[in-house]
Amino acid sequence: MTAIVDPMSVVFRVDASIDIGTGHVMRCLTLADALSSKGVDCHFVSRELHGNLIEQTRLRGYTVHVLPAPCDKTYLAQEPPYASWLGVDWLTDAAESSSVLRDLNPEWLVLDHYALDGRWEEATRQHWQRLFVIDDLADRTHIADLLLDQNLGRQVSDYKSLLPEHAHCLVGPQYALLRPEFAELRPYSLMRREAGALRHLLISLGGVDKDNATGTVLRTLQDCPLPEDCTITVVMGGHAPHLDDVQAAAATMTWPTEVVINVSDMAKRMAEADLAIGAAGSSSWERCCLGLPTLLLILAENQKQIAHAMDASGAALILGDPTQLDKLSVRWESLTQSHVLAQVSKTARSVTAGNGSEIAYELMQKI
């Protein structure tokens, strides 16, 4: 009689909020989808912060164990630097998370949170078997068995003093966690770039864009010499606080401009765009996979390293932060010459092929 083998169990501890943005949850959902397709049982533990993606995660088919909304601000003076993103102090979060993990006892805990470090991991470790940390900062210790940092310019040596000796590291954008449709659409996207014409501009500055960089971009573009037949698509998240302003600005644009919300076909939209204005976050690797030339905006301190590394490598063109957009109309023609965009596309496509989730799954099975 054949023995019944229980599926691998994985719990994700990750949050989204107005301050955190949506990128951490979205890349965890990407990994969860890849694992689920292999029969892995995935759960999420997320705090009820303003701008969370708890309901969206449930709609993707996952059980979400909700940690209560924060009730005070006493944690603000604590470390690490992003401690305030947690909404509570780390000890409280560890205790509340442990109450969930104790019952689930997952084979893997996936931790994607700038506000948590080795102290939290030690406090919860009796309730999970192995730890997979997703990070971008290399600024705090972990007791991880596996760490993934998908950023260009990052080196394994950056984590040497922050991890135990046995830890496995996946470092670089070749390991970026992208949904399978990006790899699937890659051949089509790269083929259509041979024409080199600028007909469709995509603007995507994160699911939240709390400072309304999108509105600033639209108003700045009015003074830029875009082709007469150009069309513009703006992608926003449903929790974006300045959505009304962006829609109003779009209605006044010289070129046909649509604002779309909570899209489910981002890969297709990127593949059919000729140029993007995007934030230097995790969506950078989606654009690279599809060879989409990008003008990069820095919207947060933790995006500076990515933006400058991509600009230095030629995989994107840096604009700076939104306060520097007043120079865009002067730079527009030099930035968007067809041979410039063609070269950026060629470099960008070499950054990642979009199969990071498969690589991570295979390593999780071996460790």
mmCIF file with all atom_site columns, C-alpha atoms in Angstrom, residues 13 47 67-68 72 74-76 78-80 83 86-99 101-102 115-124 127:
data_model
loop_
_atom_site.group_PDB
_atom_site.id
_atom_site.type_symbol
_atom_site.label_atom_id
_atom_site.label_alt_id
_atom_site.label_comp_id
_atom_site.label_asym_id
_atom_site.label_entity_id
_atom_site.label_seq_id
_atom_site.pdbx_PDB_ins_code
_atom_site.Cartn_x
_atom_site.Cartn_y
_atom_site.Cartn_z
_atom_site.occupancy
_atom_site.B_iso_or_equiv
_atom_site.pdbx_formal_charge
_atom_site.auth_seq_id
_atom_site.auth_comp_id
_atom_site.auth_asym_id
_atom_site.auth_atom_id
_atom_site.pdbx_PDB_model_num
ATOM 1  C CA . ARG A 1 13  ? 4.871  36.525 7.182  1.00 0.00 ? 13  ARG A CA 1
ATOM 2  C CA . ARG A 1 47  ? -1.322 42.500 10.073 1.00 0.00 ? 47  ARG A CA 1
ATOM 3  C CA . LEU A 1 67  ? -2.904 39.950 13.187 1.00 0.00 ? 67  LEU A CA 1
ATOM 4  C CA . PRO A 1 68  ? -4.812 42.773 14.917 1.00 0.00 ? 68  PRO A CA 1
ATOM 5  C CA . ASP A 1 72  ? -0.323 52.586 19.873 1.00 0.00 ? 72  ASP A CA 1
ATOM 6  C CA . THR A 1 74  ? 5.360  53.152 21.356 1.00 0.00 ? 74  THR A CA 1
ATOM 7  C CA . TYR A 1 75  ? 7.471  51.149 18.912 1.00 0.00 ? 75  TYR A CA 1
ATOM 8  C CA . LEU A 1 76  ? 8.619  54.167 16.883 1.00 0.00 ? 76  LEU A CA 1
ATOM 9  C CA . GLN A 1 78  ? 13.046 51.029 18.212 1.00 0.00 ? 78  GLN A CA 1
ATOM 10 C CA . GLU A 1 79  ? 15.331 49.339 15.691 1.00 0.00 ? 79  GLU A CA 1
ATOM 11 C CA . PRO A 1 80  ? 15.693 48.318 12.865 1.00 0.00 ? 80  PRO A CA 1
ATOM 12 C CA . ALA A 1 83  ? 10.459 49.276 12.736 1.00 0.00 ? 83  ALA A CA 1
ATOM 13 C CA . LEU A 1 86  ? 5.338  46.838 11.692 1.00 0.00 ? 86  LEU A CA 1
ATOM 14 C CA . GLY A 1 87  ? 2.647  48.799 13.537 1.00 0.00 ? 87  GLY A CA 1
ATOM 15 C CA . VAL A 1 88  ? 3.599  47.220 16.894 1.00 0.00 ? 88  VAL A CA 1
ATOM 16 C CA . ASP A 1 89  ? 6.872  46.388 18.667 1.00 0.00 ? 89  ASP A CA 1
ATOM 17 C CA . TRP A 1 90  ? 8.647  43.268 17.421 1.00 0.00 ? 90  TRP A CA 1
ATOM 18 C CA . LEU A 1 91  ? 8.070  41.327 20.639 1.00 0.00 ? 91  LEU A CA 1
ATOM 19 C CA . THR A 1 92  ? 4.321  41.798 20.317 1.00 0.00 ? 92  THR A CA 1
ATOM 20 C CA . ASP A 1 93  ? 4.468  40.740 16.684 1.00 0.00 ? 93  ASP A CA 1
ATOM 21 C CA . ALA A 1 94  ? 6.553  37.685 17.550 1.00 0.00 ? 94  ALA A CA 1
ATOM 22 C CA . ALA A 1 95  ? 4.058  36.620 20.231 1.00 0.00 ? 95  ALA A CA 1
ATOM 23 C CA . GLU A 1 96  ? 1.034  37.127 17.982 1.00 0.00 ? 96  GLU A CA 1
ATOM 24 C CA . SER A 1 97  ? 2.717  35.428 15.016 1.00 0.00 ? 97  SER A CA 1
ATOM 25 C CA . SER A 1 98  ? 3.778  32.506 17.236 1.00 0.00 ? 98  SER A CA 1
ATOM 26 C CA . SER A 1 99  ? 0.165  31.870 18.208 1.00 0.00 ? 99  SER A CA 1
ATOM 27 C CA . LEU A 1 101 ? 2.740  29.385 13.715 1.00 0.00 ? 101 LEU A CA 1
ATOM 28 C CA . ARG A 1 102 ? 2.363  27.084 16.723 1.00 0.00 ? 102 ARG A CA 1
ATOM 29 C CA . ALA A 1 115 ? 10.924 45.665 10.236 1.00 0.00 ? 115 ALA A CA 1
ATOM 30 C CA . LEU A 1 116 ? 11.893 42.169 11.412 1.00 0.00 ? 116 LEU A CA 1
ATOM 31 C CA . ASP A 1 117 ? 15.318 40.697 12.109 1.00 0.00 ? 117 ASP A CA 1
ATOM 32 C CA . GLY A 1 118 ? 17.103 37.875 13.892 1.00 0.00 ? 118 GLY A CA 1
ATOM 33 C CA . ARG A 1 119 ? 15.557 38.721 17.263 1.00 0.00 ? 119 ARG A CA 1
ATOM 34 C CA . TRP A 1 120 ? 12.040 38.078 15.938 1.00 0.00 ? 120 TRP A CA 1
ATOM 35 C CA . GLU A 1 121 ? 13.261 34.952 14.173 1.00 0.00 ? 121 GLU A CA 1
ATOM 36 C CA . GLU A 1 122 ? 14.812 33.565 17.375 1.00 0.00 ? 122 GLU A CA 1
ATOM 37 C CA . ALA A 1 123 ? 11.605 34.333 19.287 1.00 0.00 ? 123 ALA A CA 1
ATOM 38 C CA . THR A 1 124 ? 9.479  32.316 16.826 1.00 0.00 ? 124 THR A CA 1
ATOM 39 C CA . HIS A 1 127 ? 7.267  27.053 15.601 1.00 0.00 ? 127 HIS A CA 1
#
